[in-house]
Short mmCIF file of C-alpha atoms and ligand atoms in Angstrom, two decimals:
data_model
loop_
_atom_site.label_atom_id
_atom_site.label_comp_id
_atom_site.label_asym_id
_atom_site.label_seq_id
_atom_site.Cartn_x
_atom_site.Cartn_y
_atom_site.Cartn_z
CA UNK A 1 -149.66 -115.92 -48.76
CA UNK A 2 -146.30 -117.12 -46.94
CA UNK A 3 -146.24 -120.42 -44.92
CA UNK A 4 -142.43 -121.65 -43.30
CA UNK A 5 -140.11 -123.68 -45.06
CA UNK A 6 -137.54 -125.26 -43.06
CA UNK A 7 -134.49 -126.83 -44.81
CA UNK A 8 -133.81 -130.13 -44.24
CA UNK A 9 -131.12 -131.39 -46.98
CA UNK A 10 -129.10 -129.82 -49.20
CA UNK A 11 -126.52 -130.68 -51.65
CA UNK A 12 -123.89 -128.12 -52.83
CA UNK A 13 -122.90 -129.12 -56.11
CA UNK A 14 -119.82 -126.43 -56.73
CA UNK A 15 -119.14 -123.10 -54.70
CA UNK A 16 -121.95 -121.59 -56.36
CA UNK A 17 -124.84 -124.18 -57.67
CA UNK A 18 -126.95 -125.82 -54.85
CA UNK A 19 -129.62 -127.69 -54.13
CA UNK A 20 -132.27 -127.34 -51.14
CA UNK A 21 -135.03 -129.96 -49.84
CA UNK A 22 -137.33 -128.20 -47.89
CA UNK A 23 -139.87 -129.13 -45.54
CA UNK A 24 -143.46 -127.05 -46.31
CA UNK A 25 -146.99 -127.03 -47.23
CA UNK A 26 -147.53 -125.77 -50.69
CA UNK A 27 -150.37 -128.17 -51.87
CA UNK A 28 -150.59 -129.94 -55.18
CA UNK A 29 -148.44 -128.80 -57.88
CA UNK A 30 -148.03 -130.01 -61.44
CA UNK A 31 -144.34 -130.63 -62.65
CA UNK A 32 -142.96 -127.57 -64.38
CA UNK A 33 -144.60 -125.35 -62.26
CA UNK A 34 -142.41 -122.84 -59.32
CA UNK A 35 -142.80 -121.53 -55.94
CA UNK A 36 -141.59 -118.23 -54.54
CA UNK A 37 -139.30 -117.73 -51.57
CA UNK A 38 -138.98 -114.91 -49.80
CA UNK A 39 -137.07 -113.15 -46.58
CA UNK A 40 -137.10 -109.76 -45.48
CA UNK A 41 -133.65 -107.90 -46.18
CA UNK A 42 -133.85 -104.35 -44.31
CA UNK A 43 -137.27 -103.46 -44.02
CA UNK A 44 -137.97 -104.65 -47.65
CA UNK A 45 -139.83 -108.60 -48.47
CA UNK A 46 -137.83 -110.36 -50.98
CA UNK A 47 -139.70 -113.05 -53.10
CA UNK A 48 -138.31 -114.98 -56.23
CA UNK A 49 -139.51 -117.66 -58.49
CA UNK A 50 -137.54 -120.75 -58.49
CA UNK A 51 -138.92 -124.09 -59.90
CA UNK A 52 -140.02 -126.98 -57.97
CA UNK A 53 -137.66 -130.11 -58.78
CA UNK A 54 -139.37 -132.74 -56.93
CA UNK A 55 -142.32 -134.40 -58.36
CA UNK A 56 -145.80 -133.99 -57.63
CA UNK A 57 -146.72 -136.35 -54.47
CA UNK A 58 -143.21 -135.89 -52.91
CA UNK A 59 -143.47 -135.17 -49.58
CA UNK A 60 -140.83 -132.44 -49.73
CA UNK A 61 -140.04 -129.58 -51.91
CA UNK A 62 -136.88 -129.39 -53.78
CA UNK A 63 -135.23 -126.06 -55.59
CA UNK A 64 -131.72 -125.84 -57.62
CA UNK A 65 -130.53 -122.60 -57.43
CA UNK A 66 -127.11 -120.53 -58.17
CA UNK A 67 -126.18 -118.07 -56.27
CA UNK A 68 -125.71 -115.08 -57.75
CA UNK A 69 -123.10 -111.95 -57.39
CA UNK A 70 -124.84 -109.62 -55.79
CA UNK A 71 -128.35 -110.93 -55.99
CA UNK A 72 -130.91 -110.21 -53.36
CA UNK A 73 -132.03 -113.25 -52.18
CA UNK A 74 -129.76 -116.05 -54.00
CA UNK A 75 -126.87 -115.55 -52.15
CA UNK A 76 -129.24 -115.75 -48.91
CA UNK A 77 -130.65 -118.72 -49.61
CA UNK A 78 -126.87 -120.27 -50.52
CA UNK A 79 -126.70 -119.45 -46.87
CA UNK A 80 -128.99 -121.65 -45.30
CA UNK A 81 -128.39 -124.31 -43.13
CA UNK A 82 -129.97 -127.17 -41.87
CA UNK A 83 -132.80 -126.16 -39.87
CA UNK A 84 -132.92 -122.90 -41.28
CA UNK A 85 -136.17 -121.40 -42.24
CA UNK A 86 -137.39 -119.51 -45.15
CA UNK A 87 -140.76 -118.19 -46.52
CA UNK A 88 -142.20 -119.77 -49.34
CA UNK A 89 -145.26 -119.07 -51.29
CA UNK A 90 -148.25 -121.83 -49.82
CA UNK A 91 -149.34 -122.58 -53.84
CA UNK A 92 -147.09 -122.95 -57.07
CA UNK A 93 -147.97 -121.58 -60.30
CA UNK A 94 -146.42 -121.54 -64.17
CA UNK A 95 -147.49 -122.48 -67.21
CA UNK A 96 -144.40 -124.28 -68.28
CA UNK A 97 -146.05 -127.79 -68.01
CA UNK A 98 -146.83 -130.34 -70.09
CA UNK A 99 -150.95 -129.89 -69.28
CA UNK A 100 -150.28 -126.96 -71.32
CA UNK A 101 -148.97 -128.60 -74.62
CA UNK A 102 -151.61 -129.10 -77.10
CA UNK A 103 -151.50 -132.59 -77.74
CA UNK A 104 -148.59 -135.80 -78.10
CA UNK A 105 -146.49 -135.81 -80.39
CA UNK A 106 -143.63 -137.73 -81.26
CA UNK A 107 -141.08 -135.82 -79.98
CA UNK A 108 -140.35 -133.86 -76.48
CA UNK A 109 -137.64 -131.36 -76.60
CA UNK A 110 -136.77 -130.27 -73.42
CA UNK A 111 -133.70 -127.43 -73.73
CA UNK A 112 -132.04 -125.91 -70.75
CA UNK A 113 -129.65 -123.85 -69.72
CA UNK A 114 -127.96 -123.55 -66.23
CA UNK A 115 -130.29 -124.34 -63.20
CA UNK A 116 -133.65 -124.44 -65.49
CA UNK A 117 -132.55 -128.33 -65.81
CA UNK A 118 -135.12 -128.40 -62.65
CA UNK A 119 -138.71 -128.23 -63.98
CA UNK A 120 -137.61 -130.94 -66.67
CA UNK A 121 -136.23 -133.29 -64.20
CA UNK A 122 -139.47 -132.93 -62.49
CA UNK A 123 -141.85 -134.00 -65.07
CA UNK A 124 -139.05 -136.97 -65.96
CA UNK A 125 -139.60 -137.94 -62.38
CA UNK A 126 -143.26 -138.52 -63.38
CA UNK A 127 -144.62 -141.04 -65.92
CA UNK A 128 -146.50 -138.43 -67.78
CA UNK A 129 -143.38 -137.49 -70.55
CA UNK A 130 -142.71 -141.47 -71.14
CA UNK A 131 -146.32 -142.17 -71.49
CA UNK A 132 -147.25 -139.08 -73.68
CA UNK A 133 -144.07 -139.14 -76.27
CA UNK A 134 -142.17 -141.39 -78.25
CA UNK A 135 -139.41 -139.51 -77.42
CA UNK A 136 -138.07 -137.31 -74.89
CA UNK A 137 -134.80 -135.44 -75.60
CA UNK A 138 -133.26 -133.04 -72.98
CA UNK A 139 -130.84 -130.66 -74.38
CA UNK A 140 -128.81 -129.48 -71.23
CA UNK A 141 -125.74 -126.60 -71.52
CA UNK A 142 -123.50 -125.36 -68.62
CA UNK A 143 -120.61 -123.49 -68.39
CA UNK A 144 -118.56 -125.71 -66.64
CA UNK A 145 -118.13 -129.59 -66.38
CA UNK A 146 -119.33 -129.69 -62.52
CA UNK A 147 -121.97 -127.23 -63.43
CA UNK A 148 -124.17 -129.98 -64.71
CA UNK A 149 -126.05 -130.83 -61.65
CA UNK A 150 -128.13 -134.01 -61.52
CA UNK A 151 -125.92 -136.15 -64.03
CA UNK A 152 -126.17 -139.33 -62.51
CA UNK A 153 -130.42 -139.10 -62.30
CA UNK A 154 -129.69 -137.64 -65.91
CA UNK A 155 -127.69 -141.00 -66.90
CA UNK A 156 -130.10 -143.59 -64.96
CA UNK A 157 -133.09 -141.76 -66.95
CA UNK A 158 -131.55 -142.90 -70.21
CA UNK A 159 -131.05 -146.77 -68.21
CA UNK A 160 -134.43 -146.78 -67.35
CA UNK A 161 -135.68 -145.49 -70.82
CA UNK A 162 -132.70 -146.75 -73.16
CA UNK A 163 -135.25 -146.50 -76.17
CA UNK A 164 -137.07 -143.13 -75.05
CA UNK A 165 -134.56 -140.79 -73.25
CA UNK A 166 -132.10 -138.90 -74.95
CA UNK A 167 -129.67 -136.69 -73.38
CA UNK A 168 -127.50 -134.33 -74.61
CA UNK A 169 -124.85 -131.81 -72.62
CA UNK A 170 -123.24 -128.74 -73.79
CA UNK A 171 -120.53 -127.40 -71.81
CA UNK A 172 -119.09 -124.12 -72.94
CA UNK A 173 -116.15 -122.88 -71.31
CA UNK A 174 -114.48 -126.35 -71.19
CA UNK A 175 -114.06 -129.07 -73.02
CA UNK A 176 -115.75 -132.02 -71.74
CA UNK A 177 -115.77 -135.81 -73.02
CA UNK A 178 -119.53 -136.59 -74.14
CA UNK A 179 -120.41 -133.08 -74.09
CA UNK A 180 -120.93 -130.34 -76.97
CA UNK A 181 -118.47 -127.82 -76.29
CA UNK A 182 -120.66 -124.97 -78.05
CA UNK A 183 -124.16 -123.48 -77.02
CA UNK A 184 -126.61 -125.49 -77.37
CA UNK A 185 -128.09 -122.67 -80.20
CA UNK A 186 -124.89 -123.49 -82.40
CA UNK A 187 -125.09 -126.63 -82.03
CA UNK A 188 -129.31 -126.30 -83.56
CA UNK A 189 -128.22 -123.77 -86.16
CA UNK A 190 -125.30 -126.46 -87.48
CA UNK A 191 -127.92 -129.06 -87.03
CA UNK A 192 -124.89 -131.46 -85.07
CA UNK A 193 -127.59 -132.26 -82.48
CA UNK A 194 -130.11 -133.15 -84.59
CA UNK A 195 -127.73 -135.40 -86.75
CA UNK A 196 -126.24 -136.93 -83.93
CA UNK A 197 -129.43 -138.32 -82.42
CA UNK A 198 -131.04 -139.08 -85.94
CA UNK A 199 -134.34 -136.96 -85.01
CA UNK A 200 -135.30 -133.64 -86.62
CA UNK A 201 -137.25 -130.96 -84.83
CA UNK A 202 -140.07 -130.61 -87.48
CA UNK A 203 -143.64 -128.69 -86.71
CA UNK A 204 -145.15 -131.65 -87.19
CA UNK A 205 -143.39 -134.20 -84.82
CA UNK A 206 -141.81 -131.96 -82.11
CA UNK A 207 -143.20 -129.89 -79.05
CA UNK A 208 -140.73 -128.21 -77.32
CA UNK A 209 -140.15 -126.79 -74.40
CA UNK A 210 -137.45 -124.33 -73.41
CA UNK A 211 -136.03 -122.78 -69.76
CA UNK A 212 -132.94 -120.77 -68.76
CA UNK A 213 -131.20 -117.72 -69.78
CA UNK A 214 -133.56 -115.59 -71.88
CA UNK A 215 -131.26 -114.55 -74.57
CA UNK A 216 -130.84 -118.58 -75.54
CA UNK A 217 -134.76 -118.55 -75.34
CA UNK A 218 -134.90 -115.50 -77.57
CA UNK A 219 -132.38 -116.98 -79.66
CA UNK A 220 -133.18 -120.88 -80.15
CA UNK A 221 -137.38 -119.47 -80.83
CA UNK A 222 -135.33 -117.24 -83.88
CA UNK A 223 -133.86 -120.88 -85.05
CA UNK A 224 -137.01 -122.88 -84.25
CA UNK A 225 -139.55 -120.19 -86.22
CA UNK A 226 -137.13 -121.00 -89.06
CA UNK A 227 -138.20 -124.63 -89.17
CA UNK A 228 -141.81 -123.42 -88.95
CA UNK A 229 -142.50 -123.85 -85.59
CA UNK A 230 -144.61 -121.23 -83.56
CA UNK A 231 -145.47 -120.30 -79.66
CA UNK A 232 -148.15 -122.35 -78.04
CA UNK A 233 -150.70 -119.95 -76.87
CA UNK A 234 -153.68 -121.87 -75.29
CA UNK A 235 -155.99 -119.92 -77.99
CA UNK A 236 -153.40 -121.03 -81.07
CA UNK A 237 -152.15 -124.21 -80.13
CA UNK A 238 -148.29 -124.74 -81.94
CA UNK A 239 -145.18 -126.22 -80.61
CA UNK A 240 -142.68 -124.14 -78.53
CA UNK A 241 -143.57 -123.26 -74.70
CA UNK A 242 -141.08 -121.23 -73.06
CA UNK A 243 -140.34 -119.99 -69.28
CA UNK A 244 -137.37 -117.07 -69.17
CA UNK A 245 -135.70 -117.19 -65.49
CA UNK A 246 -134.73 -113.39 -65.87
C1 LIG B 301 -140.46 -118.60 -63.28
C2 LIG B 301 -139.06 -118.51 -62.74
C3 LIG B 301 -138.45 -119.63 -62.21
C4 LIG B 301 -137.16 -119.54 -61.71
N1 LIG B 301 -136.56 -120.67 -61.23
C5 LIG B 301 -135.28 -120.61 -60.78
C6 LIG B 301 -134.62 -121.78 -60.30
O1 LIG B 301 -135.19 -122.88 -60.28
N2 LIG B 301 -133.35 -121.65 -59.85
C7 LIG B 301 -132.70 -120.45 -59.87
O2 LIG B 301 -131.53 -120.39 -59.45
N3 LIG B 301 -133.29 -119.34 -60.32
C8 LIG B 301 -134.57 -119.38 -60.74
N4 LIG B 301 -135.18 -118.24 -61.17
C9 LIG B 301 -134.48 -116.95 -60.98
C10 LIG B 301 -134.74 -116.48 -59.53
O3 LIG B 301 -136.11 -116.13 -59.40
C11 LIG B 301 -133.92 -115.24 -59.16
O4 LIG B 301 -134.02 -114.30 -60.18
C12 LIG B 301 -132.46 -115.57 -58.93
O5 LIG B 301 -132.28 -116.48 -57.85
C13 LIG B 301 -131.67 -114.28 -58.62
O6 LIG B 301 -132.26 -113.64 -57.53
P1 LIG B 301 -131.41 -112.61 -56.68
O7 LIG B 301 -132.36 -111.86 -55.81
O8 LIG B 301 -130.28 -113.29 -56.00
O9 LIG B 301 -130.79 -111.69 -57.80
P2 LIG B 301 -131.30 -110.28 -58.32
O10 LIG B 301 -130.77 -109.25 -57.42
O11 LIG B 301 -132.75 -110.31 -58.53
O12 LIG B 301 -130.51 -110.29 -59.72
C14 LIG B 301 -131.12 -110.88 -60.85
C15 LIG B 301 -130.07 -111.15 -61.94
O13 LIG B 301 -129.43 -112.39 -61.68
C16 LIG B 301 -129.23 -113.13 -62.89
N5 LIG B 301 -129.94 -114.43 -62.72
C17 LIG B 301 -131.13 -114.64 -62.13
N6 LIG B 301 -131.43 -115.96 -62.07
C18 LIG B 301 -130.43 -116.59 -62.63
C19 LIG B 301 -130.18 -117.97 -62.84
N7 LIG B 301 -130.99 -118.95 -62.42
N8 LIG B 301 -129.05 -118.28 -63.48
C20 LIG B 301 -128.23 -117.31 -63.87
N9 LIG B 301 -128.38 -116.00 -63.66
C21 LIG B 301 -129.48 -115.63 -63.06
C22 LIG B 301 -129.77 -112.27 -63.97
O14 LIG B 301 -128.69 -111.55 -64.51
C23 LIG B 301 -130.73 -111.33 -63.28
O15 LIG B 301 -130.89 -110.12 -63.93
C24 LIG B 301 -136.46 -118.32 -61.70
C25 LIG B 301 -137.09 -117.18 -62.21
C26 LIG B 301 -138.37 -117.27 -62.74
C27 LIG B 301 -139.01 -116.02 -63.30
N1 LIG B 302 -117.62 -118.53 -59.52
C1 LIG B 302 -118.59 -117.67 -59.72
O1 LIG B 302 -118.57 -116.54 -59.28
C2 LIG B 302 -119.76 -118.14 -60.48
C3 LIG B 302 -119.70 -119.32 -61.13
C4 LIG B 302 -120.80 -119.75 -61.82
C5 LIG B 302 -121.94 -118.98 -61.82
N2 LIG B 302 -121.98 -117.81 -61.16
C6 LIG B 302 -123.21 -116.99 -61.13
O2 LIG B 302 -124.24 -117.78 -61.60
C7 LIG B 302 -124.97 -117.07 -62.58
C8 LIG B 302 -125.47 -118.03 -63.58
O3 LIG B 302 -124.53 -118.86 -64.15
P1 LIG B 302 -124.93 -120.18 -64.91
O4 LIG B 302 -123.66 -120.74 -65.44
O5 LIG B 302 -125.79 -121.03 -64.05
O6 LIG B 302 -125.95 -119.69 -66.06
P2 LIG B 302 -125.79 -119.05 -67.51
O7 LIG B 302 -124.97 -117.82 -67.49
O8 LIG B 302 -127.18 -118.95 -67.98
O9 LIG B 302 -125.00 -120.14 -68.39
C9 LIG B 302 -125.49 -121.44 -68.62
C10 LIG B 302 -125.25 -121.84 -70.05
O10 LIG B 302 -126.08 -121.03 -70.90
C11 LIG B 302 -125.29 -120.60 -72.00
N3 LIG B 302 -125.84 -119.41 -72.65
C12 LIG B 302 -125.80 -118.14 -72.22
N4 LIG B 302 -126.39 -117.33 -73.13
C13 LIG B 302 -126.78 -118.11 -74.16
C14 LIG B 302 -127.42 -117.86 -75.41
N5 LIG B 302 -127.80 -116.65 -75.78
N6 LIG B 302 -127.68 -118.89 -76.21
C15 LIG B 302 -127.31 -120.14 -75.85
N7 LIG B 302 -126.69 -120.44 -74.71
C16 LIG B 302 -126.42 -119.44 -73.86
C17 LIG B 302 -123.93 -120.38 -71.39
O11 LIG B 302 -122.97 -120.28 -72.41
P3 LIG B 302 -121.68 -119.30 -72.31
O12 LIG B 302 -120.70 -119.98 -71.41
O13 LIG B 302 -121.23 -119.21 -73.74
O14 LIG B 302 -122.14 -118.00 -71.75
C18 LIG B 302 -123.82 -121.62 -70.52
O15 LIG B 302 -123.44 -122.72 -71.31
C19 LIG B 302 -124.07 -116.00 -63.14
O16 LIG B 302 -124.85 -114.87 -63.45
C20 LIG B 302 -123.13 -115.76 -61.98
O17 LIG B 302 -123.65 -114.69 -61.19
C21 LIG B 302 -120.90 -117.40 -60.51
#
């Protein structure tokens, strides 16, 4: 079913990576999860995925999206303005949330790529991560420098959790002070991330979660079934949960 969503703040963070606050109905929600949004182009509906970035109990609905060449609908929704209207899907779903991780452990892992930065800033805007882990590492690579959208709520999580939050950025077609400049699977295969923050992703302490491009998710579960950790499927509980964009 389609309800209205009317735009009412956005933030363009380069020529190509934006951000929309929208004004709709969609219900409750649980962080991690997406809505769809959908126009008609030509006589044909249009609906994608994209994942909600505000946190449950917001009173608006917030999506990071790039715009991509010659996509369908991204480069339509790069369009809108203030006051602008779009469809969107009246409930979320997904599975990528942390409801679906078998129990605490010591360490959340929380790797990215590119705008899927958004479902993991959404359960960090909730207390559920801090209360659950001892631990909570987010593992975030872009191409560019000004691709890394959300820095500054990145760099006041780790103020507000100094202990708790770690955050690490990989840029990749730059070099970048504080960042990685390799993808963040080199930099798990060499183990530089796991040295650098003194934490190693073991079965036994980690769950992690991972969100982006699907050849890094098909790669990093190769690296991460090395260590001996396995998918989470509700009927065998283990320690990776996974959500591929494309
Ligand atoms: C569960 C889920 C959640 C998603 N959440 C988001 C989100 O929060 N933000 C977002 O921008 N997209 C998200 N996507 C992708 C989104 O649904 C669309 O695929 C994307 O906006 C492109 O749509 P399009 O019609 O413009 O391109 P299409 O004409 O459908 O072309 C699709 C192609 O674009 C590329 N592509 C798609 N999405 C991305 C992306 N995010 N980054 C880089 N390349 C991409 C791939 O090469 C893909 O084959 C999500 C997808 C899924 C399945
Ligand atoms: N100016 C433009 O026209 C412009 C600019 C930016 C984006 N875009 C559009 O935006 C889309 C998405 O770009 P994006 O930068 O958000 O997303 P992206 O292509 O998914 O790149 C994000 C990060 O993921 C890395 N990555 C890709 N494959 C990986 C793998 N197998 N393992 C580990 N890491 C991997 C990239 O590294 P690498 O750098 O090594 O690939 C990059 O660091 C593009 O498809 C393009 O259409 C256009």
């Amino acid at each position: 079913m389609w309800g209205e969503a009317k735009v009412i703040e956005r933030i363009d963070w380069t020529d190509k990576l934006f951000s929309l606050k929208l004004e709709a109905d969609i219900g409750d929600f649980i962080a991690g999860q997406f809505i769809k949004l959908s126009q008609h182009v030509g006589e044909k509906r249009i609906a994608r995925a994209y994942s909600l970035v505000n946190a449950p109990g917001d009173d608006f609905v917030e999506v990071l999206a790039v715009s991509v060449e010659d996509g369908l609908l991204s480069p339509n929704l790069q369009a809108l303005k203030i006051g602008d209207s779009i469809d969107i899907s009246t409930k979320a779903a997904g599975f990528m949330t942390l409801d679906e991780l078998p129990h605490d452990g010591r360490h959340l892992w929380f790797f990215a790529t590119g705008t899927a930065v958004g479902p993991f800033i959404s359960m960090m805007r909730t207390e559920q991560p801090w209360h659950r882990f001892d631990k909570v590492i987010l593992v975030y690579g872009v191409r560019y420098a000004e691709d890394l959208a959300y820095i500054d709520e990145l760099k006041s999580f780790k103020q507000k959790y100094p202990q708790q939050f770690e955050l690490v950025t990989s840029v990749t077609r730059e070099s970048c002070d504080g960042s990685l400049n390799k993808r963040i699977t080199d930099a798990i295969e060499s183990g530089e991330i796991e040295d650098q923050l003194g934490v190693k992703i073991t079965a036994e302490d980690a769950q992690v979660m991972i969100c982006g491009h699907p050849q890094m998710i098909t790669d990093l579960n190769e690296l991460l079934k090395e260590r001996g950790l396995v998918k989470n499927l509700r009927r065998a509980p283990g320690q990776i949960t996974v959500e591929k964009y494309w």
